[in-house]
CSV table of C-alpha atoms in Angstrom, one decimal:
chain,number,residue,atom,x,y,z
H,1,UNK,CA,133.5,73.0,102.6
H,2,UNK,CA,129.7,72.3,103.6
H,3,UNK,CA,126.6,72.1,102.5
H,4,UNK,CA,124.5,75.3,100.9
H,5,UNK,CA,120.9,75.3,101.9
H,6,UNK,CA,119.2,76.7,99.5
H,7,UNK,CA,115.3,76.8,100.6
H,8,UNK,CA,112.4,77.3,98.4
H,9,UNK,CA,109.4,79.1,99.3
H,10,UNK,CA,106.9,80.8,96.7
H,11,UNK,CA,110.0,80.7,94.6
H,12,UNK,CA,109.3,77.7,93.5
H,13,UNK,CA,111.1,77.9,89.7
H,14,UNK,CA,114.7,77.1,88.6
H,15,UNK,CA,115.0,80.0,86.4
H,16,UNK,CA,115.9,83.5,87.4
H,17,UNK,CA,115.7,82.5,91.0
H,18,UNK,CA,117.6,84.3,93.0
H,19,UNK,CA,118.5,82.3,95.7
H,20,UNK,CA,119.7,79.4,94.3
H,21,UNK,CA,121.2,81.3,91.7
H,22,UNK,CA,123.3,82.8,94.9
H,23,UNK,CA,124.3,79.3,96.1
H,24,UNK,CA,125.2,78.3,93.0
H,25,UNK,CA,127.8,80.8,92.3
H,26,UNK,CA,129.4,80.6,96.0
H,27,UNK,CA,129.8,76.7,95.6
H,28,UNK,CA,132.8,75.1,94.1
H,29,UNK,CA,134.5,72.0,95.2
H,30,UNK,CA,134.6,70.5,97.8
H,31,UNK,CA,130.9,71.6,98.4
H,32,UNK,CA,127.1,70.1,98.1
H,33,UNK,CA,124.1,72.6,97.2
H,34,UNK,CA,120.8,70.9,99.8
H,35,UNK,CA,117.6,71.9,98.2
H,36,UNK,CA,114.8,72.3,100.9
H,37,UNK,CA,111.4,73.0,101.2
H,38,UNK,CA,110.1,73.6,105.1
H,39,UNK,CA,105.7,72.3,105.3
H,40,UNK,CA,104.5,74.9,108.3
H,41,UNK,CA,101.2,73.7,110.2
H,42,UNK,CA,100.2,76.9,110.4
H,43,UNK,CA,99.8,76.7,106.8
H,44,UNK,CA,98.6,73.8,105.8
H,45,UNK,CA,95.3,74.2,108.7
H,46,UNK,CA,92.8,73.8,106.0
H,47,UNK,CA,92.8,72.6,102.2
H,48,UNK,CA,91.7,75.1,100.0
H,49,UNK,CA,92.3,75.1,96.2
H,50,UNK,CA,95.0,78.1,96.9
H,51,UNK,CA,97.3,75.2,99.0
H,52,UNK,CA,95.9,72.0,96.4
H,53,UNK,CA,97.8,75.2,93.6
H,54,UNK,CA,99.9,75.9,95.5
H,55,UNK,CA,101.5,72.6,96.5
H,56,UNK,CA,100.5,70.7,92.9
H,57,UNK,CA,103.4,73.3,91.7
H,58,UNK,CA,105.8,72.5,94.4
H,59,UNK,CA,105.5,69.0,92.8
H,60,UNK,CA,106.6,70.1,89.6
H,61,UNK,CA,109.3,71.8,91.0
H,62,UNK,CA,110.2,68.5,92.7
H,63,UNK,CA,110.7,66.6,89.4
H,64,UNK,CA,112.7,69.8,87.9
H,65,UNK,CA,115.4,69.6,90.7
H,66,UNK,CA,115.2,65.3,90.3
H,67,UNK,CA,115.7,65.7,87.0
H,68,UNK,CA,118.8,67.8,88.3
H,69,UNK,CA,119.6,65.0,91.0
H,70,UNK,CA,119.3,67.3,93.9
H,71,UNK,CA,115.9,66.3,95.4
H,72,UNK,CA,113.7,68.5,97.7
H,73,UNK,CA,113.9,67.9,101.3
H,74,UNK,CA,111.3,68.0,103.0
H,75,UNK,CA,110.8,69.5,106.7
H,76,UNK,CA,107.7,69.5,109.0
H,77,UNK,CA,107.1,71.3,112.3
H,78,UNK,CA,107.4,74.1,113.6
H,79,UNK,CA,110.5,76.2,112.9
H,80,UNK,CA,112.9,75.3,115.3
H,81,UNK,CA,111.8,72.7,115.4
H,82,UNK,CA,112.0,71.7,111.4
H,83,UNK,CA,115.4,73.3,110.7
H,84,UNK,CA,116.4,71.3,114.6
H,85,UNK,CA,116.5,68.2,112.0
H,86,UNK,CA,118.5,70.0,109.0
H,87,UNK,CA,120.9,70.8,111.4
H,88,UNK,CA,121.3,67.3,113.1
H,89,UNK,CA,121.4,65.9,109.6
H,90,UNK,CA,123.6,68.4,107.6
H,91,UNK,CA,126.3,68.4,108.4
H,92,UNK,CA,128.9,71.6,108.6
H,93,UNK,CA,126.6,74.0,106.1
H,94,UNK,CA,127.9,77.1,104.9
H,95,UNK,CA,125.0,78.5,104.3
H,96,UNK,CA,121.2,78.7,104.3
H,97,UNK,CA,120.2,81.2,101.3
H,98,UNK,CA,116.6,81.9,100.3
H,99,UNK,CA,114.6,84.8,99.4
H,100,UNK,CA,113.0,86.8,101.8
H,101,UNK,CA,109.6,88.0,102.7
H,102,UNK,CA,108.8,91.7,103.1
H,103,UNK,CA,105.5,91.3,104.5
H,104,UNK,CA,103.0,89.5,106.4
H,105,UNK,CA,103.7,85.6,108.1
H,106,UNK,CA,106.6,85.6,106.3
H,107,UNK,CA,108.2,88.5,106.5
H,108,UNK,CA,107.8,87.3,110.7
H,109,UNK,CA,109.2,84.2,110.0
H,110,UNK,CA,112.5,85.2,108.1
H,111,UNK,CA,113.2,87.4,110.6
H,112,UNK,CA,112.6,85.1,113.3
H,113,UNK,CA,114.6,82.9,111.7
H,114,UNK,CA,117.5,84.8,110.7
H,115,UNK,CA,118.3,85.5,114.0
H,116,UNK,CA,118.1,81.8,115.0
H,117,UNK,CA,120.6,80.9,112.7
H,118,UNK,CA,122.7,83.4,113.0
H,119,UNK,CA,123.0,82.2,116.7
H,120,UNK,CA,123.1,78.2,115.9
H,121,UNK,CA,126.2,80.3,114.0
H,122,UNK,CA,124.7,79.4,110.4
H,123,UNK,CA,125.5,82.4,107.8
H,124,UNK,CA,122.3,83.5,105.6
H,125,UNK,CA,121.8,84.8,102.7
H,126,UNK,CA,118.2,86.5,102.0
H,127,UNK,CA,118.0,87.6,98.8
H,128,UNK,CA,115.2,90.2,97.3
H,129,UNK,CA,113.5,88.4,94.6
H,130,UNK,CA,109.5,88.7,94.2
H,131,UNK,CA,109.0,92.2,93.2
H,132,UNK,CA,111.4,93.7,90.8
H,133,UNK,CA,112.1,96.9,93.6
H,134,UNK,CA,111.4,95.8,96.7
H,135,UNK,CA,109.7,97.4,99.5
H,136,UNK,CA,112.5,99.7,100.4
H,137,UNK,CA,113.7,101.2,97.3
H,138,UNK,CA,111.5,103.2,95.6
H,139,UNK,CA,111.5,106.4,97.9
H,140,UNK,CA,110.8,109.9,97.5
H,141,UNK,CA,113.5,112.5,98.0
H,142,UNK,CA,113.2,112.8,101.4
H,143,UNK,CA,113.8,109.0,101.8
H,144,UNK,CA,109.7,108.7,102.6
H,145,UNK,CA,107.2,105.9,100.9
H,146,UNK,CA,104.4,106.8,98.5
H,147,UNK,CA,100.7,106.6,99.1
H,148,UNK,CA,99.3,107.4,96.1
H,149,UNK,CA,100.3,105.4,92.8
H,150,UNK,CA,100.9,107.8,90.0
H,151,UNK,CA,104.3,109.2,91.6
H,152,UNK,CA,105.2,106.0,92.5
H,153,UNK,CA,104.6,104.7,88.9
H,154,UNK,CA,107.4,108.2,87.5
H,155,UNK,CA,110.0,106.7,90.3
H,156,UNK,CA,109.6,103.3,89.6
H,157,UNK,CA,110.2,103.9,85.3
H,158,UNK,CA,113.0,105.3,86.3
H,159,UNK,CA,114.9,103.1,88.6
H,160,UNK,CA,117.4,100.3,86.2
H,161,UNK,CA,115.6,97.1,86.8
H,162,UNK,CA,117.0,93.9,87.7
H,163,UNK,CA,119.1,91.8,85.3
H,164,UNK,CA,118.4,88.3,85.8
H,165,UNK,CA,120.1,85.9,88.1
H,166,UNK,CA,121.5,83.1,85.9
H,167,UNK,CA,121.5,79.4,86.9
H,168,UNK,CA,124.0,77.0,86.5
H,169,UNK,CA,122.1,73.6,86.0
H,170,UNK,CA,125.4,71.7,85.1
H,171,UNK,CA,126.5,72.8,88.4
H,172,UNK,CA,123.2,71.8,90.4
H,173,UNK,CA,123.5,68.3,88.7
H,174,UNK,CA,126.5,68.3,90.3
H,175,UNK,CA,127.1,69.3,93.7
H,176,UNK,CA,123.2,68.4,94.3
H,177,UNK,CA,122.8,65.5,97.0
H,178,UNK,CA,120.6,63.4,98.4
H,179,UNK,CA,119.8,62.6,102.2
H,180,UNK,CA,115.7,62.2,102.0
H,181,UNK,CA,116.5,58.9,103.6
H,182,UNK,CA,117.3,61.6,107.4
H,183,UNK,CA,113.9,63.6,106.6
H,184,UNK,CA,111.1,60.9,106.6
H,185,UNK,CA,109.3,63.3,108.8
H,186,UNK,CA,108.7,65.8,106.4
H,187,UNK,CA,108.5,63.2,103.6
H,188,UNK,CA,106.1,61.2,105.2
H,189,UNK,CA,103.9,65.1,106.0
H,190,UNK,CA,104.9,66.2,101.9
H,191,UNK,CA,103.2,62.7,100.7
H,192,UNK,CA,99.9,62.8,102.2
H,193,UNK,CA,99.2,66.1,101.2
H,194,UNK,CA,99.6,64.9,97.7
H,195,UNK,CA,96.8,62.4,98.4
H,196,UNK,CA,94.7,65.7,98.7
H,197,UNK,CA,95.6,66.9,95.5
H,198,UNK,CA,92.2,67.7,93.1
H,199,UNK,CA,93.0,71.1,90.7
H,200,UNK,CA,93.2,69.5,87.3
H,201,UNK,CA,94.1,72.3,85.5
H,202,UNK,CA,97.4,71.8,83.1
H,203,UNK,CA,98.7,76.2,84.2
H,204,UNK,CA,101.3,74.4,87.2
H,205,UNK,CA,104.3,74.9,87.2
H,206,UNK,CA,107.6,77.0,85.5
H,207,UNK,CA,107.3,75.3,81.9
H,208,UNK,CA,103.2,76.7,81.7
H,209,UNK,CA,104.7,79.4,82.7
H,210,UNK,CA,106.9,80.3,80.4
H,211,UNK,CA,104.8,78.7,77.7
H,212,UNK,CA,101.7,81.2,78.8
H,213,UNK,CA,103.3,84.1,78.3
H,214,UNK,CA,104.8,83.0,75.2
H,215,UNK,CA,101.3,83.1,73.6
H,216,UNK,CA,100.4,86.5,75.8
H,217,UNK,CA,103.1,88.0,74.8
H,218,UNK,CA,102.8,86.1,70.8
H,219,UNK,CA,100.1,88.5,70.2
H,220,UNK,CA,97.3,89.6,73.3
H,221,UNK,CA,99.8,92.5,75.1
H,222,UNK,CA,99.5,94.5,72.0
H,223,UNK,CA,95.7,94.7,72.6
H,224,UNK,CA,96.1,95.0,76.8
H,225,UNK,CA,95.0,98.2,77.1
H,226,UNK,CA,92.2,97.4,75.0
H,227,UNK,CA,90.4,94.3,75.9
H,228,UNK,CA,91.6,93.5,79.6
H,229,UNK,CA,88.5,95.2,81.0
H,230,UNK,CA,86.6,92.3,78.9
H,231,UNK,CA,86.2,88.9,80.9
H,232,UNK,CA,84.6,87.4,77.7
H,233,UNK,CA,87.9,88.4,76.0
H,234,UNK,CA,91.7,86.3,76.2
H,235,UNK,CA,92.6,89.5,76.9
H,236,UNK,CA,94.2,89.6,80.6
H,237,UNK,CA,98.2,87.2,80.8
H,238,UNK,CA,97.0,85.2,83.3
H,239,UNK,CA,100.3,84.9,84.8
H,240,UNK,CA,99.1,86.2,88.3
H,241,UNK,CA,98.6,82.5,89.5
H,242,UNK,CA,102.4,81.8,88.4
H,243,UNK,CA,104.3,85.1,90.0
H,244,UNK,CA,102.0,84.0,93.4
H,245,UNK,CA,103.7,80.8,93.4
H,246,UNK,CA,107.2,82.1,92.3
H,247,UNK,CA,107.1,79.8,88.7
H,248,UNK,CA,108.0,82.7,87.1
H,249,UNK,CA,109.8,85.5,88.3
H,250,UNK,CA,108.4,89.2,87.9
H,251,UNK,CA,111.8,90.2,86.2
H,252,UNK,CA,111.5,87.4,83.2
H,253,UNK,CA,107.8,88.7,83.0
H,254,UNK,CA,109.4,92.1,82.2
H,255,UNK,CA,112.4,91.3,80.5
H,256,UNK,CA,110.9,89.1,77.8
H,257,UNK,CA,108.5,92.3,77.4
H,258,UNK,CA,111.2,94.3,75.9
H,259,UNK,CA,113.0,91.4,74.6
H,260,UNK,CA,109.9,90.2,72.3
H,261,UNK,CA,107.2,92.8,72.1
H,262,UNK,CA,107.4,95.5,68.7
H,263,UNK,CA,107.0,98.6,71.4
H,264,UNK,CA,105.6,100.5,67.2
H,265,UNK,CA,103.0,97.8,66.9
H,266,UNK,CA,101.2,98.5,70.3
H,267,UNK,CA,103.3,100.4,72.5
H,268,UNK,CA,99.9,101.5,74.9
H,269,UNK,CA,99.0,97.4,75.7
H,270,UNK,CA,102.5,96.9,76.6
H,271,UNK,CA,103.0,100.3,78.6
H,272,UNK,CA,99.6,99.2,80.6
H,273,UNK,CA,100.2,96.0,81.6
H,274,UNK,CA,104.2,97.4,82.7
H,275,UNK,CA,102.2,99.6,85.2
H,276,UNK,CA,100.2,96.3,86.2
H,277,UNK,CA,103.7,95.2,87.3
H,278,UNK,CA,104.4,98.0,89.1
H,279,UNK,CA,101.5,97.9,91.2
H,280,UNK,CA,102.3,94.5,92.2
H,281,UNK,CA,105.4,96.0,93.6
H,282,UNK,CA,103.4,99.4,95.0
H,283,UNK,CA,100.8,97.1,96.9
H,284,UNK,CA,103.8,95.5,98.5
H,285,UNK,CA,105.5,98.5,99.4
H,286,UNK,CA,102.7,99.4,101.2
H,287,UNK,CA,101.7,96.4,102.7
H,288,UNK,CA,104.6,96.4,103.9
H,289,UNK,CA,104.8,100.3,105.5
H,290,UNK,CA,100.6,98.8,106.7
H,291,UNK,CA,101.4,95.4,108.4
H,292,UNK,CA,98.2,96.0,110.1
H,293,UNK,CA,96.1,96.8,107.0
H,294,UNK,CA,95.3,92.3,106.5
H,295,UNK,CA,92.8,93.7,109.6
H,296,UNK,CA,92.8,97.6,109.9
H,297,UNK,CA,91.0,100.3,107.6
H,298,UNK,CA,94.1,102.1,106.3
H,299,UNK,CA,92.4,105.6,106.4
H,300,UNK,CA,92.2,105.7,109.7
H,301,UNK,CA,89.0,108.2,110.1
H,302,UNK,CA,87.2,104.8,108.5
H,303,UNK,CA,88.4,102.7,111.5
H,304,UNK,CA,85.1,102.7,113.2
H,305,UNK,CA,82.4,102.3,110.0
H,306,UNK,CA,79.6,100.7,110.9
H,307,UNK,CA,79.3,97.6,108.3
H,308,UNK,CA,76.3,96.1,107.9
H,309,UNK,CA,76.1,92.5,109.0
H,310,UNK,CA,73.5,89.7,107.2
H,311,UNK,CA,75.3,86.2,106.7
H,312,UNK,CA,72.1,85.8,104.1
H,313,UNK,CA,73.3,88.3,101.5
H,314,UNK,CA,76.8,87.5,102.2
H,315,UNK,CA,76.2,83.2,101.2
H,316,UNK,CA,74.1,84.7,97.9
H,317,UNK,CA,77.5,87.0,97.0
H,318,UNK,CA,79.1,84.0,97.5
H,319,UNK,CA,77.0,81.8,95.5
H,320,UNK,CA,76.3,84.0,92.8
H,321,UNK,CA,73.1,84.5,94.2
H,322,UNK,CA,72.5,88.3,94.2
H,323,UNK,CA,70.1,89.1,91.3
H,324,UNK,CA,73.2,91.4,89.4
H,325,UNK,CA,73.9,89.1,86.7
H,326,UNK,CA,77.6,89.9,86.1
H,327,UNK,CA,78.1,90.3,89.9
H,328,UNK,CA,76.8,86.3,89.6
H,329,UNK,CA,79.0,85.0,86.7
H,330,UNK,CA,82.1,86.4,88.8
H,331,UNK,CA,80.9,84.7,91.3
H,332,UNK,CA,81.1,81.6,89.9
H,333,UNK,CA,83.8,81.4,87.9
H,334,UNK,CA,85.3,82.2,90.8
H,335,UNK,CA,84.3,79.1,92.9
H,336,UNK,CA,84.8,77.0,89.6
H,337,UNK,CA,87.7,77.9,88.4
H,338,UNK,CA,89.5,79.4,91.6
H,339,UNK,CA,90.4,82.7,89.3
H,340,UNK,CA,88.6,85.8,88.8
H,341,UNK,CA,88.7,88.6,86.1
H,342,UNK,CA,90.7,91.7,87.8
H,343,UNK,CA,87.5,93.6,85.9
H,344,UNK,CA,85.2,91.7,88.4
H,345,UNK,CA,87.3,91.3,91.5
H,346,UNK,CA,86.7,96.0,91.4
H,347,UNK,CA,82.8,95.0,90.9
H,348,UNK,CA,81.9,92.3,93.5
H,349,UNK,CA,84.3,94.6,95.9
H,350,UNK,CA,82.8,97.5,94.8
H,351,UNK,CA,79.1,95.1,95.5
H,352,UNK,CA,79.5,93.5,98.4
H,353,UNK,CA,81.0,97.1,100.3
H,354,UNK,CA,79.2,99.2,98.9
H,355,UNK,CA,75.4,97.8,98.0
H,356,UNK,CA,75.4,95.5,100.3
H,357,UNK,CA,77.4,97.7,102.8
H,358,UNK,CA,79.3,94.9,105.0
H,359,UNK,CA,82.5,94.0,105.6
H,360,UNK,CA,85.8,94.1,102.9
H,361,UNK,CA,87.5,92.0,105.3
H,362,UNK,CA,84.5,89.1,105.0
H,363,UNK,CA,84.9,89.3,101.0
H,364,UNK,CA,88.8,89.9,101.3
H,365,UNK,CA,89.3,86.4,103.4
H,366,UNK,CA,86.4,84.4,100.6
H,367,UNK,CA,89.0,85.5,98.0
H,368,UNK,CA,91.7,84.4,100.8
H,369,UNK,CA,90.3,81.0,100.6
H,370,UNK,CA,89.2,80.7,96.7
H,371,UNK,CA,92.0,82.4,94.6
H,372,UNK,CA,94.5,80.3,92.8
H,373,UNK,CA,96.6,83.6,92.4
H,374,UNK,CA,95.6,85.1,96.0
H,375,UNK,CA,98.4,87.6,97.3
H,376,UNK,CA,97.5,89.1,100.6
H,377,UNK,CA,99.2,92.3,99.7
H,378,UNK,CA,97.5,93.4,96.5
H,379,UNK,CA,94.0,91.7,97.8
H,380,UNK,CA,94.6,93.5,100.8
H,381,UNK,CA,95.1,96.6,98.7
H,382,UNK,CA,92.1,96.0,96.3
H,383,UNK,CA,90.1,95.1,98.2
H,384,UNK,CA,90.6,98.8,100.6
H,385,UNK,CA,91.2,100.0,97.3
H,386,UNK,CA,87.3,99.1,96.9
H,387,UNK,CA,86.4,100.1,99.9
H,388,UNK,CA,87.2,102.9,99.8
H,389,UNK,CA,89.4,102.9,103.4
H,390,UNK,CA,92.5,102.5,101.2
H,391,UNK,CA,95.5,104.0,100.0
H,392,UNK,CA,94.9,106.1,96.8
H,393,UNK,CA,91.2,104.6,97.0
H,394,UNK,CA,88.4,105.0,94.7
H,395,UNK,CA,86.3,108.0,96.9
H,396,UNK,CA,83.6,106.9,98.8
H,397,UNK,CA,81.7,108.7,96.6
H,398,UNK,CA,82.3,106.7,93.9
H,399,UNK,CA,80.0,103.7,93.7
H,400,UNK,CA,80.1,100.9,90.6
H,401,UNK,CA,77.0,100.9,89.8
H,402,UNK,CA,76.6,96.9,89.5
H,403,UNK,CA,74.1,97.0,85.8
H,404,UNK,CA,76.0,99.5,83.9
H,405,UNK,CA,79.1,97.8,84.7
H,406,UNK,CA,77.9,94.6,83.2
H,407,UNK,CA,76.3,96.8,80.3
H,408,UNK,CA,80.2,98.2,79.7
H,409,UNK,CA,82.3,94.7,80.1
H,410,UNK,CA,80.0,92.5,78.5
H,411,UNK,CA,77.6,94.4,76.3
H,412,UNK,CA,76.8,90.8,74.4
H,413,UNK,CA,75.9,89.1,77.8
H,414,UNK,CA,78.5,86.5,76.6
H,415,UNK,CA,80.1,86.0,79.5
H,416,UNK,CA,77.0,85.9,82.3
H,417,UNK,CA,75.9,83.3,79.8
H,418,UNK,CA,78.6,81.5,79.8
H,419,UNK,CA,78.6,81.1,84.3
H,420,UNK,CA,75.2,82.4,84.2
H,421,UNK,CA,73.1,79.4,82.5
H,422,UNK,CA,69.6,80.5,83.6
H,423,UNK,CA,69.9,83.4,81.9
H,424,UNK,CA,71.5,81.5,78.7
H,425,UNK,CA,68.5,82.4,76.6
H,426,UNK,CA,67.4,85.8,78.4
H,427,UNK,CA,67.5,88.2,75.3
H,428,UNK,CA,70.5,90.6,75.2
H,429,UNK,CA,67.8,93.0,76.2
H,430,UNK,CA,67.1,92.2,79.6
H,431,UNK,CA,70.7,90.1,79.9
H,432,UNK,CA,71.4,93.1,82.0
H,433,UNK,CA,68.9,93.8,84.5
H,434,UNK,CA,66.7,90.5,83.6
H,435,UNK,CA,64.5,91.1,87.3
H,436,UNK,CA,62.9,93.8,84.3
H,437,UNK,CA,61.4,91.7,82.2
H,438,UNK,CA,57.8,91.5,81.6
H,439,UNK,CA,56.6,88.0,82.6
H,440,UNK,CA,55.9,86.2,78.9
H,441,UNK,CA,59.4,87.3,78.1
H,442,UNK,CA,60.6,85.4,80.9
H,443,UNK,CA,57.7,82.4,79.9
H,444,UNK,CA,59.8,82.6,76.5
H,445,UNK,CA,63.2,82.5,77.5
H,446,UNK,CA,62.6,79.8,80.5
H,447,UNK,CA,64.1,82.1,83.2
H,448,UNK,CA,61.0,83.0,85.7
H,449,UNK,CA,62.3,86.0,88.2
H,450,UNK,CA,62.0,84.9,91.4
H,451,UNK,CA,62.4,81.0,90.5
H,452,UNK,CA,64.6,79.9,87.9
H,453,UNK,CA,67.0,83.5,88.6
H,454,UNK,CA,67.1,85.5,92.0
H,455,UNK,CA,65.6,88.8,91.8
H,456,UNK,CA,68.2,91.8,92.5
H,457,UNK,CA,68.4,91.1,96.4
H,458,UNK,CA,69.3,95.4,96.9
H,459,UNK,CA,68.1,98.3,95.4
H,460,UNK,CA,71.8,100.0,94.0
H,461,UNK,CA,70.2,103.6,93.8
H,462,UNK,CA,69.1,103.5,97.5
H,463,UNK,CA,72.1,101.5,98.8
H,464,UNK,CA,74.8,103.7,96.9
H,465,UNK,CA,72.8,106.9,98.4
H,466,UNK,CA,73.0,104.4,101.7
H,467,UNK,CA,76.9,104.0,101.6
H,468,UNK,CA,77.7,107.3,100.5
H,469,UNK,CA,75.4,108.6,103.5
H,470,UNK,CA,77.2,107.0,105.9
H,471,UNK,CA,80.5,107.4,104.6
H,472,UNK,CA,80.1,111.3,104.2
H,473,UNK,CA,78.5,110.6,108.5
H,474,UNK,CA,82.4,109.5,109.1
H,475,UNK,CA,83.7,111.9,107.0
H,476,UNK,CA,81.6,115.3,108.4
H,477,UNK,CA,82.3,113.8,112.8
H,478,UNK,CA,86.1,113.5,112.0
């Protein structure tokens, strides 16, 4: 008998939630379920669109929990200070249940708190929930971890996939308790955070996640292999934001794909999408074994590479004013919506690190500020891949041509014209390189290069050669 504490974090849902399922299953007569969310001061030092979206997802969970008469109780302060308040008010605690973070700040917090709870004599039940397979689950025969995705994926496919975690919501309603009067400090901080909400999307919370998945599985998944690289087409799942907040679990996505799609109809699209789920696991594993990867190149010989420093160019990249239409459209999409198409993430990362020869950490940090689906492991992995400094990266001599990317993946300029209105009347012949328009064509299009739209800030061919030389020098030196 006692209270079973369910600590929500980036698992903001009531279905297929491992820690919650376990706590509910363990509850019997005389037990009580107390739901908590801890607001750490470090995590709200800024309030960017990423925080806005995340905390609005928390709010969606708050409302769902209210419906089951098991409200969220907010704690505020550094870990020990906040959880001492819990211990002082909760009475007898039968256990604290949460889903363990394997990387970054979350891992440091969890390792510390597991030890702290044990010192207080409180049982801890931590579960792996954020990924299909944990960072230590997909291993080589000798027990080591993979550094290349292809063999990792072969092994990933062979492992049995975890089943859905059933949550008895009627039992939640029966055992849930409301003791919010004891947690006014956290409650007040939560109310103040809500006043900062500004994100206007309707893509928030568990219900929205399930609806979007249904739409994707109803059609787009079958053409995923063919359409996923074209930003003007609604060909991606848009599930990354929901996975980031835990409004849906990767298990739910995986099993619904298996149950609700017809493999004969579009097996290639289905297989390619499942591979993307595995990439997410792969980068989580890489960050787990390279905990310094957020600030240090994984390929040791590139740790001293000489990056350019140019504040003006960095600002023009951020604002989408580089003179390369696809790059500019992508950055403006990010700035306005908090999201960027995956093909474009690769293109803009390559542009910053190879065409501008600027430090990948600057781009990674900007994505951290702007993306609603920011996932540290995947974002760091992607940036180091583009910069040729990470594990299984694009070779340093393979440099994306931003104009060629534009021609291939936005051939009619539809995406460009949506996000760069200055180019709306530029004909298809010049849309990928408007700087090549003759003056009379510029007049006709109402787009004067250097005035209405910038000239390219660099020459791609020149910078490509510089980038290759710089990486080659490091390679030769080592």
